[in-house]
mmCIF file of C-alpha atoms in Angstrom:
data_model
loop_
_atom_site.group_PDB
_atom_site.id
_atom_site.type_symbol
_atom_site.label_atom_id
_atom_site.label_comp_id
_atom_site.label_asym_id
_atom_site.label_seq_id
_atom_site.Cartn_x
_atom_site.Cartn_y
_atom_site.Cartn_z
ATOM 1 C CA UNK K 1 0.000 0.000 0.000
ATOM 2 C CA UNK K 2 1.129 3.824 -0.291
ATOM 3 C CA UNK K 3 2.139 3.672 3.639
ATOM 4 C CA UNK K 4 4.453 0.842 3.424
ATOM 5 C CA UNK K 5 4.504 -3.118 4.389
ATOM 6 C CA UNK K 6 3.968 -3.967 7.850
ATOM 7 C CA UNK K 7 4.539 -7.650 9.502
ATOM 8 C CA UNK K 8 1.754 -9.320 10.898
ATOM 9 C CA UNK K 9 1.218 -10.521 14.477
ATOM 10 C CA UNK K 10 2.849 -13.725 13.185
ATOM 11 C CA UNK K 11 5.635 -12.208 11.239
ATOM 12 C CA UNK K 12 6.400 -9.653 13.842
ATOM 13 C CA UNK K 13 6.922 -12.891 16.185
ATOM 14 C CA UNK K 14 9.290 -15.056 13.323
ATOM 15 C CA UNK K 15 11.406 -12.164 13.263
ATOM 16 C CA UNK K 16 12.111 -11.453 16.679
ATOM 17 C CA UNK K 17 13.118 -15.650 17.400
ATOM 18 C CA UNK K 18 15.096 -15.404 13.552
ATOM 19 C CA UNK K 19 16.711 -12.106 14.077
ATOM 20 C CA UNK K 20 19.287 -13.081 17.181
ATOM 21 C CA UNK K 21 20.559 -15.867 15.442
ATOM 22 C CA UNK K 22 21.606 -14.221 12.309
ATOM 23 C CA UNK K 23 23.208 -11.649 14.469
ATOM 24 C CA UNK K 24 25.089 -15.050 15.838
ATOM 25 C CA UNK K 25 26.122 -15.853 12.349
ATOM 26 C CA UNK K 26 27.374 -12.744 11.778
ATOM 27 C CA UNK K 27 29.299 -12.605 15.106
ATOM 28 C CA UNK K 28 30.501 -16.373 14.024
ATOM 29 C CA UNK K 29 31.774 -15.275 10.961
ATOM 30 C CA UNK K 30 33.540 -12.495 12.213
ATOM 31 C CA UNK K 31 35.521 -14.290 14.642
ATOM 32 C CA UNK K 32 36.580 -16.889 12.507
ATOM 33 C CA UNK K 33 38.187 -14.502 9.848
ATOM 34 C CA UNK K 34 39.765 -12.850 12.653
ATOM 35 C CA UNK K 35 40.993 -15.775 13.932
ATOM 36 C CA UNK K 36 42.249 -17.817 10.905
ATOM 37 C CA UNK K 37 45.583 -18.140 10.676
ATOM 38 C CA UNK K 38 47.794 -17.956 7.493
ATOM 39 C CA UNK K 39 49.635 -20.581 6.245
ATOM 40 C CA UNK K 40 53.408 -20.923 6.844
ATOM 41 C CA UNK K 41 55.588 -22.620 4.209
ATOM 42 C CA UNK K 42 58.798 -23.760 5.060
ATOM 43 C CA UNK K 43 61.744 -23.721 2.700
ATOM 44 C CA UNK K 44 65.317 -25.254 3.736
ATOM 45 C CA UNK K 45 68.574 -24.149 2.712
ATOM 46 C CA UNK K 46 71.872 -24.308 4.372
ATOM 47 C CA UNK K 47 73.549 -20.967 5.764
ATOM 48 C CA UNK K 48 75.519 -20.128 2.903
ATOM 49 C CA UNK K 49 72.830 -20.398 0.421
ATOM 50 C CA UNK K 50 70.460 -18.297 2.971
ATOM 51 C CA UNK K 51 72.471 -15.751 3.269
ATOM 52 C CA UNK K 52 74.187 -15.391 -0.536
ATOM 53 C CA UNK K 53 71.440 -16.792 -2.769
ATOM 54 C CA UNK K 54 68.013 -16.573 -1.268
ATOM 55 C CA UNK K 55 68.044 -13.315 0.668
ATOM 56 C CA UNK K 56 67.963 -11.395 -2.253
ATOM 57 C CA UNK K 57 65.398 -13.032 -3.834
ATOM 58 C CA UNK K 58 62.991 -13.602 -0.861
ATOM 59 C CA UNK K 59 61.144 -10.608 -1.827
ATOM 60 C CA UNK K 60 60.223 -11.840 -4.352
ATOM 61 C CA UNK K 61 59.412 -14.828 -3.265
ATOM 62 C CA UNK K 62 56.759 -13.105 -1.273
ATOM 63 C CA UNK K 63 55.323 -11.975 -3.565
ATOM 64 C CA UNK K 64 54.441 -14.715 -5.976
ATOM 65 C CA UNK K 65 53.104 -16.439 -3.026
ATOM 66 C CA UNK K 66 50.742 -13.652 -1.642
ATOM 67 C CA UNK K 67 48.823 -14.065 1.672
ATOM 68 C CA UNK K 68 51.120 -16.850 3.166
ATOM 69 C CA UNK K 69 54.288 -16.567 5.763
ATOM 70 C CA UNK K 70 57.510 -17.897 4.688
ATOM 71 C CA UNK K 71 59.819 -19.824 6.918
ATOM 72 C CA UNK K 72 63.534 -20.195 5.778
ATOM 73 C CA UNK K 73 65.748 -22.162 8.173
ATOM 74 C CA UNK K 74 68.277 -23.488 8.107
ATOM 75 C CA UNK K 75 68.545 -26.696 10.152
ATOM 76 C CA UNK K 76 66.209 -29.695 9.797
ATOM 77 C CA UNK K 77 63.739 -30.093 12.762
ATOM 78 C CA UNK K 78 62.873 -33.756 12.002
ATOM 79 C CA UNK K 79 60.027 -32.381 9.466
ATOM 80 C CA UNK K 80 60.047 -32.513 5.689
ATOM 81 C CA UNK K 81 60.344 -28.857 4.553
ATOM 82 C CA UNK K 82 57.931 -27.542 1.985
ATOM 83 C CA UNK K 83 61.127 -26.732 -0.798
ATOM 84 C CA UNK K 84 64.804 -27.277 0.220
ATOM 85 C CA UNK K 85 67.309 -25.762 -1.662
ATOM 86 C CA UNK K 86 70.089 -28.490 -1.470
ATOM 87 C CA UNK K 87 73.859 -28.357 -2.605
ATOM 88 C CA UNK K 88 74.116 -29.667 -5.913
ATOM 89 C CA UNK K 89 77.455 -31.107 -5.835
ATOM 90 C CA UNK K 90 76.026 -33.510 -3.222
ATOM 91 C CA UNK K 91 72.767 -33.968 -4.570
ATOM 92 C CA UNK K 92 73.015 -33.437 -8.532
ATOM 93 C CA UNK K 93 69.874 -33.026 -10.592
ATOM 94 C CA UNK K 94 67.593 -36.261 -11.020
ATOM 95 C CA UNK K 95 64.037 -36.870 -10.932
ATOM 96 C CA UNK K 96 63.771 -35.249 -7.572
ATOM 97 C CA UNK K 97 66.456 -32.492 -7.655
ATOM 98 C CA UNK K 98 65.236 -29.641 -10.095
ATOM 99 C CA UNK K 99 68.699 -27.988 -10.863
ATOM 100 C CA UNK K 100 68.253 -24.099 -9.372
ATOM 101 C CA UNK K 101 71.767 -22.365 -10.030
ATOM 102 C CA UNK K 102 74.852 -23.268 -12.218
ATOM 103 C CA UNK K 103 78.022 -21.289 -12.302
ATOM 104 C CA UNK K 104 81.035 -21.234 -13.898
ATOM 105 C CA UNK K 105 84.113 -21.125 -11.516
ATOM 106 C CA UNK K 106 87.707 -18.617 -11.864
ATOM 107 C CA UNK K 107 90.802 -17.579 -9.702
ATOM 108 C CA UNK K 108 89.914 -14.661 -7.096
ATOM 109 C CA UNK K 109 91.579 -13.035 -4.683
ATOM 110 C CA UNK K 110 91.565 -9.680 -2.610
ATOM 111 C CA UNK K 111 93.156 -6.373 -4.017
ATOM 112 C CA UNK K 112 95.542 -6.438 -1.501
ATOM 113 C CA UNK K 113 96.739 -10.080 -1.946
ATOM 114 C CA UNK K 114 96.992 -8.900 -5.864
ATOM 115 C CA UNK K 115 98.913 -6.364 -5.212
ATOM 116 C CA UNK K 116 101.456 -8.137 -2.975
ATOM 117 C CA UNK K 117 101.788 -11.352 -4.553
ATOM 118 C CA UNK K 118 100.863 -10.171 -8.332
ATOM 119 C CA UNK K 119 100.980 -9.701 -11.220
ATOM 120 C CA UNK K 120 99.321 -13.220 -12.512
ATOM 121 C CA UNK K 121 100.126 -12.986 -16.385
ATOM 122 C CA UNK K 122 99.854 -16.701 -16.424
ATOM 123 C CA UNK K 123 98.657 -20.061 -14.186
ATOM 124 C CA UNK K 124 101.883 -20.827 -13.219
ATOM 125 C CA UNK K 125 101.983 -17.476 -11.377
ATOM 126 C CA UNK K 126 99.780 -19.550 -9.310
ATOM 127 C CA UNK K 127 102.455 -21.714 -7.633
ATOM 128 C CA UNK K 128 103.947 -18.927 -5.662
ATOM 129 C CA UNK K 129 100.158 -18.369 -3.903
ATOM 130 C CA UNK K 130 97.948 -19.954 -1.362
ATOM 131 C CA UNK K 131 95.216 -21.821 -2.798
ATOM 132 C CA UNK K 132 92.208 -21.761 -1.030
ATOM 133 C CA UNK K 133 90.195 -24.937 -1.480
ATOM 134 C CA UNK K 134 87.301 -26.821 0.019
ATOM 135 C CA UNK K 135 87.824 -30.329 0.652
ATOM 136 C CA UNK K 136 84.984 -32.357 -0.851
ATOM 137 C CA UNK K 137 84.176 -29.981 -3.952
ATOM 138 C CA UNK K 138 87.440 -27.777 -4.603
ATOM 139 C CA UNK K 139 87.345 -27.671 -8.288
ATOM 140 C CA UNK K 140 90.880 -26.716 -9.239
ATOM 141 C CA UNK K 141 91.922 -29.920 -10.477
ATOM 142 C CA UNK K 142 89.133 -28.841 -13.384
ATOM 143 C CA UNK K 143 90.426 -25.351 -13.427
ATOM 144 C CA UNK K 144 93.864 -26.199 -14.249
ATOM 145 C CA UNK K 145 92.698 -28.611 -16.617
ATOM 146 C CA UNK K 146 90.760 -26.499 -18.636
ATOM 147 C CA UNK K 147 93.232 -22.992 -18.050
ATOM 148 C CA UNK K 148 96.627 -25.055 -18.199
ATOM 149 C CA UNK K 149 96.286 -28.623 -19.291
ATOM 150 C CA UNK K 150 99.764 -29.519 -20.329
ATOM 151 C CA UNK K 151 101.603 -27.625 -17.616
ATOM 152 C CA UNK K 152 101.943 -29.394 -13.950
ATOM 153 C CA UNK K 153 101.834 -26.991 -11.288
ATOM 154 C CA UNK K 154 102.885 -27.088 -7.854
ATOM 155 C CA UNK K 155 100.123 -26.176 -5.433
ATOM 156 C CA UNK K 156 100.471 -25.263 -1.968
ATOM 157 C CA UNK K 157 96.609 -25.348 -0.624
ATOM 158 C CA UNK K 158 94.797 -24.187 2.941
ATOM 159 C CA UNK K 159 92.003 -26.434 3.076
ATOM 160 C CA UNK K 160 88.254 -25.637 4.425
ATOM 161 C CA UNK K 161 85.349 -27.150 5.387
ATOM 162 C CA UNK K 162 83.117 -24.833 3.783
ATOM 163 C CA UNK K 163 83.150 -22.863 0.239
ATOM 164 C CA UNK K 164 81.781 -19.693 1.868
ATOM 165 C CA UNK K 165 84.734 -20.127 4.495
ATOM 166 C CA UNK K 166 87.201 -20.136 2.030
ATOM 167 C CA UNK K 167 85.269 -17.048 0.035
ATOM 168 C CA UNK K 168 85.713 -15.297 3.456
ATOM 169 C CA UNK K 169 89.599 -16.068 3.566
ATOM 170 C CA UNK K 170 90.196 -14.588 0.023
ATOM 171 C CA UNK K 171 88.596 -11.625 1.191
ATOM 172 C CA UNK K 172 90.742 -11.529 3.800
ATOM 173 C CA UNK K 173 93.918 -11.348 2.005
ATOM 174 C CA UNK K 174 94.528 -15.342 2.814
ATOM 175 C CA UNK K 175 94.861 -16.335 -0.943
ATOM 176 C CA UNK K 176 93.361 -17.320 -4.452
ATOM 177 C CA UNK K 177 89.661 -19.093 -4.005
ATOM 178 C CA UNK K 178 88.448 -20.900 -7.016
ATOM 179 C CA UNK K 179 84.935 -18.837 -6.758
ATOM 180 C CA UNK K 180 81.465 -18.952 -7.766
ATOM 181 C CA UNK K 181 80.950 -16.453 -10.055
ATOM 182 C CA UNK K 182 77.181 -16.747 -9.950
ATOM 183 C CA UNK K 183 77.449 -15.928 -6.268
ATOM 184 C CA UNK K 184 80.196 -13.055 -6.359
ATOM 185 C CA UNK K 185 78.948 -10.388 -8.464
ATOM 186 C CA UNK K 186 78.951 -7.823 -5.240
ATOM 187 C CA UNK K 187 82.540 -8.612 -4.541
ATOM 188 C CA UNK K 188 83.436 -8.697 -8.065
ATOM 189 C CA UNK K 189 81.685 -5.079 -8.539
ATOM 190 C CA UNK K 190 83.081 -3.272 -5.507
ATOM 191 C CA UNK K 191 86.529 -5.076 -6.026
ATOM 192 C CA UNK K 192 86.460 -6.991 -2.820
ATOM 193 C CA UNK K 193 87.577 -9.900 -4.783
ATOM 194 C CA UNK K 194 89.358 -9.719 -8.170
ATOM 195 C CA UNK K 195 88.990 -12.010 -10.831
ATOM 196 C CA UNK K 196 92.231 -12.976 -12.099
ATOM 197 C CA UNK K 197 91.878 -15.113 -15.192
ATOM 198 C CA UNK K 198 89.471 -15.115 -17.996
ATOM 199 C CA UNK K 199 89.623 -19.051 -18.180
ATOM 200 C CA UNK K 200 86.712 -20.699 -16.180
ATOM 201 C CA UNK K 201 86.516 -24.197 -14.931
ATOM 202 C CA UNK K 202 83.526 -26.651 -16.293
ATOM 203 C CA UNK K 203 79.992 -25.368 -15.653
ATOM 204 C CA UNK K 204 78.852 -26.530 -12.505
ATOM 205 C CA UNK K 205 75.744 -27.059 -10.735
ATOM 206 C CA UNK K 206 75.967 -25.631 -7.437
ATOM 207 C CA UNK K 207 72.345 -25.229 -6.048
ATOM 208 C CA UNK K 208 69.253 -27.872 -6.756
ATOM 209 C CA UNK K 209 65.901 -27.745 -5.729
ATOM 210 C CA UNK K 210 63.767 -30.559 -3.821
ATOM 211 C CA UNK K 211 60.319 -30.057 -3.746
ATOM 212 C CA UNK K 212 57.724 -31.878 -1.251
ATOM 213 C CA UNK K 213 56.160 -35.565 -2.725
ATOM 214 C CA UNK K 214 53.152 -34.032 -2.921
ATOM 215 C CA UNK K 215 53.692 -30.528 -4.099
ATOM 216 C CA UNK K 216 51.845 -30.800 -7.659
ATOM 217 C CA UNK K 217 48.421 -30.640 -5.574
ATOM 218 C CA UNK K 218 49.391 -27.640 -3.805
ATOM 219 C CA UNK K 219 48.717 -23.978 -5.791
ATOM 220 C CA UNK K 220 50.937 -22.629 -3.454
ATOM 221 C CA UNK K 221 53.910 -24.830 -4.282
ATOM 222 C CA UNK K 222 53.282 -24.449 -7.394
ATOM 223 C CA UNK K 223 53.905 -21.270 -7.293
ATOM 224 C CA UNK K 224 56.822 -21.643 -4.927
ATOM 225 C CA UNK K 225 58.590 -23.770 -7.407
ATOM 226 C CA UNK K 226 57.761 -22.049 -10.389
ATOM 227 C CA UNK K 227 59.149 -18.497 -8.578
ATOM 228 C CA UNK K 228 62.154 -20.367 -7.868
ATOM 229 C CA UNK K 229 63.023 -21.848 -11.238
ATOM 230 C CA UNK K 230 62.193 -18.776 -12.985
ATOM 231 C CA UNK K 231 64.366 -16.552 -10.486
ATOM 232 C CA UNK K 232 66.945 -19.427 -12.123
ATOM 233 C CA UNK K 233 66.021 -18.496 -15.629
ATOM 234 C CA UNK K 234 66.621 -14.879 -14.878
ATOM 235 C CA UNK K 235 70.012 -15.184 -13.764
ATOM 236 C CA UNK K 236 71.094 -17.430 -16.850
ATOM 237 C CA UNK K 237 69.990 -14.791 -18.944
ATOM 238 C CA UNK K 238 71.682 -11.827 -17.253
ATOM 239 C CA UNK K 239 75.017 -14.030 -17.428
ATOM 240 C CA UNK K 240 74.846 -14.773 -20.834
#
């Protein structure tokens, strides 16, 4: 009618029994999108590769993945992590390793080690230096090989543990480290570390990428995996 509806006796008492419990849906609701939770996923790496490789890309790593934290750590709790970015020398690419960074490899040392024990015109320049190597995955047997393969040379070595150790001791003024190029463009750029030959060692596959069994029915690995492979494709381009 011109003045409006109006409820009858009957309506006016459905809608005061109806009208508290959609204001309890409503209050429902409300608490549970408060109180939801985002997901975490968890991606392991070792120090080294936390610090040098996926720092600078975690942002973004964020944000391909969108509404969801990110955990990196770098020990394993006894858990399978999400992705784990794994050394590729000890676990080379296969069905389950997706290969995630190759370099090639060269002499480096600090400025001041080149300027007290240089100039290096050639590789045997070499034997009157300290080679920094690592013990399981050194690579200057290859180096030579490749730079000086009919010439023996005499090597007098300080061993590590750990590649990014014997990074650190180069920049120290320690000696020549067979480095990473993929890994050393700061140094290289603000001539912490000085590339000393233009001959490289064989391409080598230094970081691979191990994703959960059953990531293929999760969006978000999926688009974990796929940020981390093309964040690989990016850096083979800008080398080449």
């Amino acid at each position: 009618s011109p003045k409006g509806v109006s409820l009858t006796r009957s309506g006016r008492n459905y809608l005061t029994e109806i009208t508290p419990i959609f204001a309890s849906i409503v209050a429902a609701t409300d608490r549970a999108a408060q109180g939801r939770e985002r997901r975490t996923i968890q991606i392991q790496c070792s120090p080294g590769c936390s610090s040098r490789w996926l720092m600078p890309q975690l942002n973004c790593v964020r944000d391909a993945l969108g509404d969801v934290n990110i955990s990196v750590t770098t020990q394993s709790n006894g858990q399978q992590a999400d992705a784990e970015i794994r050394c590729g020398y000890t676990f080379p690419p296969d069905d389950e390793n997706d290969i995630l960074l190759t370099t090639l490899r060269a002499p480096v040392c600090s400025e001041a080690y080149l300027q007290s024990h240089g100039p290096f015109r050639s590789v045997s320049d070499l034997e009157n230096c300290t080679l920094l190597e690592e013990k399981i995955h050194g690579g200057w047997d290859d180096w030579f090989e490749n730079a000086s393969p009919k010439k023996e040379i005499k090597r007098n070595s300080l061993m590590f543990d750990d590649g990014y150790a014997a990074m650190s001791a180069a920049e120290f003024g320690m000696g020549v480290f067979l480095g990473h190029l993929s890994l050393l463009a700061p140094e290289l750029a603000n001539n912490r570390l000085v590339q000393l030959f233009d001959e490289t060692g064989s391409q080598a596959v230094v970081y691979t990428l191990k994703m959960r069994p059953d990531w293929q029915n999760d969006i978000n690995l999926v688009d974990l995996r796929n940020c981390l492979l093309s964040l690989k494709n990016e850096q083979r381009e800008a080398a080449e």
